[in-house]
Short mmCIF file of C-alpha atoms and ligand atoms in Angstrom, two decimals:
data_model
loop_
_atom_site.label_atom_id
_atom_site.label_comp_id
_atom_site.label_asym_id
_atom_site.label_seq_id
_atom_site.Cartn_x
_atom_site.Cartn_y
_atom_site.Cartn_z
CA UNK A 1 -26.98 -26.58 0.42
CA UNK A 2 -27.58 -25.50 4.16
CA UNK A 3 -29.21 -21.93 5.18
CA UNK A 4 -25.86 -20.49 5.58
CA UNK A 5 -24.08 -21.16 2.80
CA UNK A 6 -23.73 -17.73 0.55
CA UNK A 7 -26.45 -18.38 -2.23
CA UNK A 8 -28.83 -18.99 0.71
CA UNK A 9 -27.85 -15.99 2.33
CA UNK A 10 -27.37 -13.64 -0.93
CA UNK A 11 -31.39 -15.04 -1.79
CA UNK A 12 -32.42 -13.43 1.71
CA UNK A 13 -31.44 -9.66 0.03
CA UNK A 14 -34.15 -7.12 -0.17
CA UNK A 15 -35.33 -7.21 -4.10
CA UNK A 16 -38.45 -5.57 -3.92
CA UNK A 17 -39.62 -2.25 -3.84
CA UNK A 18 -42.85 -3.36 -1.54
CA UNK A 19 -40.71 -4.56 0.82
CA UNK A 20 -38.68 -1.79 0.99
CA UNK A 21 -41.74 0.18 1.38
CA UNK A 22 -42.75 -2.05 4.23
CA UNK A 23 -39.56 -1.67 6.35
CA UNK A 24 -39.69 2.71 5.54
CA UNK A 25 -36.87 2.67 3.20
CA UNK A 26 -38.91 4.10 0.55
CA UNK A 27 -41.64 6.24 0.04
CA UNK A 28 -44.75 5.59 -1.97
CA UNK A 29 -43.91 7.71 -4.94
CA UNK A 30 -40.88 5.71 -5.09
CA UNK A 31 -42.65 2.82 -4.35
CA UNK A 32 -44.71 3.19 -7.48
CA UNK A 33 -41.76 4.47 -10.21
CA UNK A 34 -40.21 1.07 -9.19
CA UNK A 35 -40.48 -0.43 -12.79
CA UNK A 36 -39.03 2.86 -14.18
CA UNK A 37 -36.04 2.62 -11.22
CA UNK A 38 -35.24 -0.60 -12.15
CA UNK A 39 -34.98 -0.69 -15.41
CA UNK A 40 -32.22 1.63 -15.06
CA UNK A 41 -30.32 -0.93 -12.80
CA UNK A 42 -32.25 -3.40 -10.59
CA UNK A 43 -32.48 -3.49 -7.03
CA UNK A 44 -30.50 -5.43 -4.21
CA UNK A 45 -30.00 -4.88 -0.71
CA UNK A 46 -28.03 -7.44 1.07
CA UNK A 47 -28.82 -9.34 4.35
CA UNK A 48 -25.40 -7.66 5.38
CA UNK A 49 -26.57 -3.69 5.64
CA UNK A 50 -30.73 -4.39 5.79
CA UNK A 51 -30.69 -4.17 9.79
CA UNK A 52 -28.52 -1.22 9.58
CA UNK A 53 -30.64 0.59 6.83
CA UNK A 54 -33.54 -0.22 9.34
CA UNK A 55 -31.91 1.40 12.33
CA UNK A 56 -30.86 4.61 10.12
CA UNK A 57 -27.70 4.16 8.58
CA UNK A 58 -28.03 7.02 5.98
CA UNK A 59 -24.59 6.34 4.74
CA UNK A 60 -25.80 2.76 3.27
CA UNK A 61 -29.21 3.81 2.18
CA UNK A 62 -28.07 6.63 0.36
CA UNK A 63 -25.52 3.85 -1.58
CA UNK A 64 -28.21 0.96 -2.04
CA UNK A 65 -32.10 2.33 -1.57
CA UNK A 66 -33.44 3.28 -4.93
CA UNK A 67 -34.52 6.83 -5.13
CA UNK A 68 -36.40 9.34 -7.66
CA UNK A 69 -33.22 11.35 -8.30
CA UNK A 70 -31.94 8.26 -10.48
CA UNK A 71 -34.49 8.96 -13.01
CA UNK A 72 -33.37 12.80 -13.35
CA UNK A 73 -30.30 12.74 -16.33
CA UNK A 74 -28.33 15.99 -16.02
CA UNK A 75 -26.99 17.73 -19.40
CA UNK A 76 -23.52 16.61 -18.80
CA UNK A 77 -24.40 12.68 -17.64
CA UNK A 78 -23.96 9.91 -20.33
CA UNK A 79 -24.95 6.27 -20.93
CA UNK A 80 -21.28 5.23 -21.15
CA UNK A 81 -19.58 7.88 -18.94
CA UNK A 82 -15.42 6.31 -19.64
CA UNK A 83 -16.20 4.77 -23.14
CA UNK A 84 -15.66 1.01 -22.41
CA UNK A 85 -18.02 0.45 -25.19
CA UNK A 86 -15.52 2.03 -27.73
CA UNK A 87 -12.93 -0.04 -26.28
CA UNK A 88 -14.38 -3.26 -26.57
CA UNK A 89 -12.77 -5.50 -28.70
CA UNK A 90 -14.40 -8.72 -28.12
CA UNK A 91 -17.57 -9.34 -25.56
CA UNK A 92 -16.74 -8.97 -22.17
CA UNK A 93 -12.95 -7.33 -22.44
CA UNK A 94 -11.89 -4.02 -22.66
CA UNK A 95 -8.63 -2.60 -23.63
CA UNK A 96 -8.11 0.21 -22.95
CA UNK A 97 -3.56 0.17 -21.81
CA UNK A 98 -1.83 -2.43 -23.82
CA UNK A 99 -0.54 -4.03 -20.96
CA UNK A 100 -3.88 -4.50 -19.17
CA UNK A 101 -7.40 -5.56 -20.22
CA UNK A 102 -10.61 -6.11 -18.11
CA UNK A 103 -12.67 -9.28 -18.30
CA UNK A 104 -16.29 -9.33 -17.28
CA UNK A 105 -17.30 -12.81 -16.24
CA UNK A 106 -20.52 -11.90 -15.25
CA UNK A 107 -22.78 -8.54 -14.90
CA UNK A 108 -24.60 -9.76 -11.68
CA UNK A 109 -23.91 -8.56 -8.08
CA UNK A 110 -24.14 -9.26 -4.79
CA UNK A 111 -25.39 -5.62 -3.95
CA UNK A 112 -26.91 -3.02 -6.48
CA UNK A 113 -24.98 0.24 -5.59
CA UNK A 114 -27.18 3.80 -7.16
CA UNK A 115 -24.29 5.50 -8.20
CA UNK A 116 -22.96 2.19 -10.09
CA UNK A 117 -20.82 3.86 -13.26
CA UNK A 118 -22.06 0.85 -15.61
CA UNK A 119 -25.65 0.89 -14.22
CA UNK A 120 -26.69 0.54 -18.24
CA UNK A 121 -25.21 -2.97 -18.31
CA UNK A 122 -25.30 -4.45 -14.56
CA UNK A 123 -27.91 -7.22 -13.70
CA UNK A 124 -29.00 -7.11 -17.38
CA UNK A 125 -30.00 -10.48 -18.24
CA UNK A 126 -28.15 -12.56 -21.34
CA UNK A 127 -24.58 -10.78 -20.69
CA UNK A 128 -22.86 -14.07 -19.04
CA UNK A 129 -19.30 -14.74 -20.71
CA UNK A 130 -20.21 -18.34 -21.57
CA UNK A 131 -19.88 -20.54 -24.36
CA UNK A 132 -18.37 -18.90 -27.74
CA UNK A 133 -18.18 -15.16 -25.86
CA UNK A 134 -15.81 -16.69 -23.15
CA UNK A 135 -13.65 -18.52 -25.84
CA UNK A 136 -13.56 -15.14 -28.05
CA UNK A 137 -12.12 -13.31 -25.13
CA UNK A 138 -9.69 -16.44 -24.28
CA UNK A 139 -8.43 -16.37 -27.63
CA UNK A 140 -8.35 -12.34 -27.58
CA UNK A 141 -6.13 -12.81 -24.45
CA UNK A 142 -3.87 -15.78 -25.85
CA UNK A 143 -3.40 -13.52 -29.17
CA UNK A 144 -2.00 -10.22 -27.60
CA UNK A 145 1.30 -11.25 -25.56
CA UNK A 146 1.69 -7.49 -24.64
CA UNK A 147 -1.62 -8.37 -22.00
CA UNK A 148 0.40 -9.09 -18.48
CA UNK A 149 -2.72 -8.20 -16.39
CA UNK A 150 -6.05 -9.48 -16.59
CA UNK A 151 -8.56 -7.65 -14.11
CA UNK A 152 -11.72 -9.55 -13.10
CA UNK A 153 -14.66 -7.17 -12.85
CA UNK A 154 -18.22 -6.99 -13.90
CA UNK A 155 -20.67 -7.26 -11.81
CA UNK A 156 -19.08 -8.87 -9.47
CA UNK A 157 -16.69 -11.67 -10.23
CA UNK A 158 -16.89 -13.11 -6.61
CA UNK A 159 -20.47 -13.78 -7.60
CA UNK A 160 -19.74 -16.88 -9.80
CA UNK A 161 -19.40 -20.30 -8.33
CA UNK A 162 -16.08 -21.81 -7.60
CA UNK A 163 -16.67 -24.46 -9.99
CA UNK A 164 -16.55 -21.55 -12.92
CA UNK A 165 -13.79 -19.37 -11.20
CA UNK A 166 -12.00 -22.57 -10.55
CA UNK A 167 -12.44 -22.96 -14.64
CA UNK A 168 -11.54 -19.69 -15.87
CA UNK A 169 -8.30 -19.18 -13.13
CA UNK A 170 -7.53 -22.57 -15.14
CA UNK A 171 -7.75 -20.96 -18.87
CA UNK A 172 -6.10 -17.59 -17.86
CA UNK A 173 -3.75 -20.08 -16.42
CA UNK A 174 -2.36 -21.27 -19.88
CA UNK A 175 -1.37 -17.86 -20.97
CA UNK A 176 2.00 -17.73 -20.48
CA UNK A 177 2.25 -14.23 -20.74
CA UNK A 178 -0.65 -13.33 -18.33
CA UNK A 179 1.55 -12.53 -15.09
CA UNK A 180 -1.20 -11.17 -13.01
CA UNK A 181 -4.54 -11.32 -12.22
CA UNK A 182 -6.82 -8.78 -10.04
CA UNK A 183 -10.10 -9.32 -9.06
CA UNK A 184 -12.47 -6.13 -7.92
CA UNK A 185 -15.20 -6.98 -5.88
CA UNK A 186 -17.72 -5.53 -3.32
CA UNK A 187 -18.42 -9.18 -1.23
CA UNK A 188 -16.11 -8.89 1.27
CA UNK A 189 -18.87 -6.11 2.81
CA UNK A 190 -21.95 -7.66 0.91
CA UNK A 191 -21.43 -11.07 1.62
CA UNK A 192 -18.74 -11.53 3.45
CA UNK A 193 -20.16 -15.36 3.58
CA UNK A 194 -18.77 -15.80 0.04
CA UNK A 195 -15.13 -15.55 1.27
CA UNK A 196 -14.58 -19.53 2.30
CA UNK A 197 -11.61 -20.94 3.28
CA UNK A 198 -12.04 -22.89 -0.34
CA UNK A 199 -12.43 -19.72 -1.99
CA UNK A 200 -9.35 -18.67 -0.57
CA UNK A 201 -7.30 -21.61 -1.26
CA UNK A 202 -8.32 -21.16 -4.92
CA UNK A 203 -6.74 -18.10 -5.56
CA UNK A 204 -3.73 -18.68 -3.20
CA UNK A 205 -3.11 -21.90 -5.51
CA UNK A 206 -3.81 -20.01 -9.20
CA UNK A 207 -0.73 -19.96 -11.18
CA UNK A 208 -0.65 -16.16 -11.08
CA UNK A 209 -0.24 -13.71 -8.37
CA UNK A 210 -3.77 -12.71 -7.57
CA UNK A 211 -4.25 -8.84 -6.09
CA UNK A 212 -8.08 -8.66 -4.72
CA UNK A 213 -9.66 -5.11 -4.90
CA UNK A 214 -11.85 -4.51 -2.04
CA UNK A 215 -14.79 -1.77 -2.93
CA UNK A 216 -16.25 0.09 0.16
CA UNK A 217 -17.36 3.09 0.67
CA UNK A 218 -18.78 3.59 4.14
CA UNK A 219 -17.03 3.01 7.81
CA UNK A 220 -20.09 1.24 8.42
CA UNK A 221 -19.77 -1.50 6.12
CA UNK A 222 -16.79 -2.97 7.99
CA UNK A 223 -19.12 -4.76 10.26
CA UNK A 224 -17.23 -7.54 12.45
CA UNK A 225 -18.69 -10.06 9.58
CA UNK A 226 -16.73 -8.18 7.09
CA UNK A 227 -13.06 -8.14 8.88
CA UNK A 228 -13.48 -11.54 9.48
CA UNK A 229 -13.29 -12.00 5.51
CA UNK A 230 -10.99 -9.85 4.93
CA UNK A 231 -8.77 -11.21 7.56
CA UNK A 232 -9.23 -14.90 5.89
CA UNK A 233 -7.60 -13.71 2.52
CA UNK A 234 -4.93 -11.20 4.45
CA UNK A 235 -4.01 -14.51 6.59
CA UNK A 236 -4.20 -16.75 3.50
CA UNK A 237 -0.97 -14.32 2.16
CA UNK A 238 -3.36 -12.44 -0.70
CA UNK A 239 -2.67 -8.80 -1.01
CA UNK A 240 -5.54 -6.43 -0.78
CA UNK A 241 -6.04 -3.06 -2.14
CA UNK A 242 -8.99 -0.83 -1.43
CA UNK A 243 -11.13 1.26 -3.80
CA UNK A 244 -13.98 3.48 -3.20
CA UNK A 245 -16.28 6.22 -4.83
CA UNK A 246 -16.40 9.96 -3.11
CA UNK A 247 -20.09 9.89 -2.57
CA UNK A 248 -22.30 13.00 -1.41
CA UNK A 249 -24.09 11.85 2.53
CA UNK A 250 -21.99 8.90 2.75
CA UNK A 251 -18.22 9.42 2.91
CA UNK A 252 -17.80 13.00 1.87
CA UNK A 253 -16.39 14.21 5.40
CA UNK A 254 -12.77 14.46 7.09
CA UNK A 255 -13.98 11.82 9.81
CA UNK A 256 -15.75 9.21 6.91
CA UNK A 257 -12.66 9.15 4.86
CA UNK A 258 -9.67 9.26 7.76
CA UNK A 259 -12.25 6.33 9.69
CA UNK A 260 -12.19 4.32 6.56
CA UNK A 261 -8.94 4.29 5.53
CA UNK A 262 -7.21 4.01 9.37
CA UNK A 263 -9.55 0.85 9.56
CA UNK A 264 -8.20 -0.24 6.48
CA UNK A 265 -4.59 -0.31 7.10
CA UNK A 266 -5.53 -1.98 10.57
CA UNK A 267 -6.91 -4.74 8.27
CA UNK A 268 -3.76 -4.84 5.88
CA UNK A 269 -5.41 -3.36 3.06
CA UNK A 270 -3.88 -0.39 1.56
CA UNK A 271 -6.16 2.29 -0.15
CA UNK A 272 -5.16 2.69 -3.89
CA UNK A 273 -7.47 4.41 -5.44
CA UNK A 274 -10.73 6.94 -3.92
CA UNK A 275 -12.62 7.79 -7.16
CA UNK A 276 -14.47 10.94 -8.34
CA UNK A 277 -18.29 10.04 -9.31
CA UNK A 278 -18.49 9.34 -13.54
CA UNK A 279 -20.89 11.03 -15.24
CA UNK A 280 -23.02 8.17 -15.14
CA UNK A 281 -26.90 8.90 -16.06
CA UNK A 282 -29.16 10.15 -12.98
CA UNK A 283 -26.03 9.69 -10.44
CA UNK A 284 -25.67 13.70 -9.98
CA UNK A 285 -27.36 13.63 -6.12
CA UNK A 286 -23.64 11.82 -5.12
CA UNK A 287 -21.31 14.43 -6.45
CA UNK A 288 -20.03 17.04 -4.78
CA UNK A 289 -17.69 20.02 -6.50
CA UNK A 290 -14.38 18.97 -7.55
CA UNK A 291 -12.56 21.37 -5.78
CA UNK A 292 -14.40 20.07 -2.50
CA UNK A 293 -13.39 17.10 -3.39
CA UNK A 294 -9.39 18.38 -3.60
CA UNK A 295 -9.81 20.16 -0.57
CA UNK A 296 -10.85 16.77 1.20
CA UNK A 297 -8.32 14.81 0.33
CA UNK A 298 -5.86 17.50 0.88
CA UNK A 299 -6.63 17.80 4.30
CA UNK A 300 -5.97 14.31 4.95
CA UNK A 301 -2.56 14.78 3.85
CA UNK A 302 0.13 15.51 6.99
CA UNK A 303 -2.56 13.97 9.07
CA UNK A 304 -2.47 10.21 8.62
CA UNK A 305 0.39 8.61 7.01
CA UNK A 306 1.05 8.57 3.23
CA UNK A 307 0.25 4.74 2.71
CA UNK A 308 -3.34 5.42 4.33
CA UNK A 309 -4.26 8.05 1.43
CA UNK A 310 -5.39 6.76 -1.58
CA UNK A 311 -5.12 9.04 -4.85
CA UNK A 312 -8.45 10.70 -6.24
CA UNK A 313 -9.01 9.57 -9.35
CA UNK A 314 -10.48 10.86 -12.80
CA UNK A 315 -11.97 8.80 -15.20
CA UNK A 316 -11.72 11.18 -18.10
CA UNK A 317 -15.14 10.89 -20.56
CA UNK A 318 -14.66 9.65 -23.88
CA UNK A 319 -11.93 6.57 -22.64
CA UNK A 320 -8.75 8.93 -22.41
CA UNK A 321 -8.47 6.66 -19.40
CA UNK A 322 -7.67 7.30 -15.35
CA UNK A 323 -5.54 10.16 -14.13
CA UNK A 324 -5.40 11.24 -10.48
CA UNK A 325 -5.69 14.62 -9.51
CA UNK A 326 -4.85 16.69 -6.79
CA UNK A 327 -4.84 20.34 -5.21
CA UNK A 328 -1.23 22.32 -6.50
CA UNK A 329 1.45 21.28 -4.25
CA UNK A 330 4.09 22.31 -6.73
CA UNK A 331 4.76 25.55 -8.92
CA UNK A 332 7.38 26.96 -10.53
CA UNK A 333 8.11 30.40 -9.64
CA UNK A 334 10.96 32.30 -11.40
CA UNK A 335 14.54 30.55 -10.63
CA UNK A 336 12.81 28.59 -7.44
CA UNK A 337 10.21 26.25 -6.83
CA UNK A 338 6.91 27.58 -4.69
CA UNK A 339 5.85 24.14 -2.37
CA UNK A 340 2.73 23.92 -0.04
CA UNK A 341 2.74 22.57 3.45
CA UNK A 342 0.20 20.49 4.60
CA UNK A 343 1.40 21.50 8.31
CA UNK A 344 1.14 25.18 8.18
CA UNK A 345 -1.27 25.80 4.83
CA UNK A 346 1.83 27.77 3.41
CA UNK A 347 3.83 28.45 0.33
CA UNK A 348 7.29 27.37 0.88
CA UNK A 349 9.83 28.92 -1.55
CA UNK A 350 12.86 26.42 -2.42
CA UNK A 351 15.83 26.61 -4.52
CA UNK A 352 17.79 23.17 -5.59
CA UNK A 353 20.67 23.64 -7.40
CA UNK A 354 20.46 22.39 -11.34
CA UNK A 355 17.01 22.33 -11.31
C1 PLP B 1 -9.39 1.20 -14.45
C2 PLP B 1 -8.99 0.42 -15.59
C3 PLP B 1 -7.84 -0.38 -15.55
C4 PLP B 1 -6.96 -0.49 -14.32
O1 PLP B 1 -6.24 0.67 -14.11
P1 PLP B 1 -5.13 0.74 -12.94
O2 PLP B 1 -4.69 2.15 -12.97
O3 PLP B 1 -4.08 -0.25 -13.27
O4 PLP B 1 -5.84 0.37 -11.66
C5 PLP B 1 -7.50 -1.09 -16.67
N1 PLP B 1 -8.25 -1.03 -17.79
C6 PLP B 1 -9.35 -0.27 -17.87
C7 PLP B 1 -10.11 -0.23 -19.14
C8 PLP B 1 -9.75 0.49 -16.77
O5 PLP B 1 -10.85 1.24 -16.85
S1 SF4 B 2 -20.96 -3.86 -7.01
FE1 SF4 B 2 -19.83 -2.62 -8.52
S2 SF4 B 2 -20.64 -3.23 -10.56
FE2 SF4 B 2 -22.10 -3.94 -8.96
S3 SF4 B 2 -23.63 -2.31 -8.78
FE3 SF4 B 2 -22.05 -1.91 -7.21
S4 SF4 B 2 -20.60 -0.52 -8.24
FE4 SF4 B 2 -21.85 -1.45 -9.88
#
């Protein structure tokens, strides 16, 4: 294996808080509650962003350098903020729409994000869906022929090797009723080295249609490394959506969000969904108010076109599942129908007939 290939260059990540001390990512405070940090989801900064974190990029620090705020659990943050645990049938699946399930192949990543939603699970050693836990799922898959999506997440699916992707395209392959397959993964910004022309060819060649879910947050992250990935799967005919999280100091402006998403489209990846932080234990220092967070995305509305705005998303607590949400746009109003204009910030009154 040669110094460039992508477990070379995903070993060269920044793992340790004295390091991070070192380089004045971290203070010494922090520097010393790094056991306690950790154990609440371990540490990785990727070759990719390190330079940029060193010359003051406060948009990726704030996503990837520990800080003392993750040890502070508000009243209303939980352990398991959407209830995948409750909807966990078999290791490594959950089930949450009958026509859907996720499969975890592995809880490892190629970046450790602070605000990660399943922070209680991620990097956690002994969680790999090998052996009897991967033939469970199979079988959990083969048995329910209402399942026509299966969506690769974790971790970070795009973390295994070929060799085991290769194998487990190759089971979900035998389901006849599996029509799809989606993978979510944050490499194409973290190690954009992982997407190989072989990698590609392995998914272009899978007997389902495979949809890739690209998670970024920051403008900054598309760094020419990063297109050049993207561009390999876009050219190899795979169809990319995007996905992000509305954090506080990294992507909660006008100018973040309408940068990210024009660069997007220029890429041919279409922004699906933009979500709203979970309640995820000692994540609070990345949310802003909701109805900031309405305002924002309404303003991008009438300003860029509609296929460059992704919905904001809820995941509602307790596993009632994914809802977007939005400011009013529409309300009845006696016999007529009150709309608002993103052009002129008015109510519109409108009358159709019959309705
Ligand atoms: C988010 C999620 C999905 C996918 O939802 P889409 O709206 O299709 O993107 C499927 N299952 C579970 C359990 C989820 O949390
Ligand atoms: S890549 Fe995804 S699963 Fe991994 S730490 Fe970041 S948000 Fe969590």
């Amino acid at each position: 294996m040669n110094d460039s290939s992508w477990p070379q260059i995903l070993r060269r990540g920044v793992i340790d808080a004295k390091a991070m001390h070192a380089r004045g990512w971290i203070d010494g405070d922090t520097m010393e509650s790094s056991d306690a940090l950790r154990g609440q989801l371990n540490f990785r900064v990727p070759q990719a962003f390190a330079a940029a974190i060193d010359a003051g990029d406060k948009s990726l620090a704030r996503q990837f350098v520990p800080g003392l705020s993750e040890l502070t659990q508000a009243p209303e943050e939980m352990v398991d903020p959407i209830g995948d645990e409750a909807r966990s049938p078999v290791f490594g699946i959950t089930h949450r729409y009958p026509d859907r399930v996720l499969l975890k192949p592995t809880l490892h990543c190629a970046v450790y994000c602070r605000f990660c939603f399943r922070r209680e699970k991620v990097a956690k050693e002994g969680l790999e869906l090998t052996g009897e836990r991967l033939e469970s799922a199979m079988a959990y898959i083969a048995s329910d022929s209402r399942i026509r999506e299966v969506i690769l997440t974790g971790g970070d699916p795009l973390t295994l090797t070929d060799a085991r992707l290769k194998q487990l395209l190759e089971r979900l392959g035998a389901i006849e009723h599996v029509r799809l397959l989606r993978i979510h993964t944050r490499v194409f910004t973290a190690l954009p080295e992982r997407i190989t022309p072989e990698l590609v060819n392995l998914l272009r060649t899978a007997r389902q249609t495979v949809w890739t879910v690209l998670h970024i947050n920051a403008p900054s992250e598309l760094t020419e490394a990063a297109k050049a990935s993207i561009a390999r799967f876009a050219d190899g005919g795979l169809p990319l959506l995007h996905q992000g999280v509305l954090l506080k100091g990294v992507n909660d402006t006008e100018d973040r969000l309408s940068d990210l998403f024009c660069q997007l489209i220029e890429l041919r990846v279409k922004p699906y969904y933009l979500h709203y932080p979970d309640l995820a234990k000692g994540t609070s220092q990345f949310r802003i108010p909701l109805k900031e967070a309405l305002d924002l995305m309404a303003s991008l509305r009438g300003k860029l076109p509609g296929y460059c705005q992704p919905e904001l998303m809820i995941d509602i607590p307790g596993g009632k599942g994914k809802v977007p949400v939005a400011r009013e746009w529409l309300r009845q109003q006696d016999e007529a129908w009150q709309i608002f204009s993103p052009l002129d910030g008015e109510w519109h009154s409108v009358r159709y007939p019959n309705a």
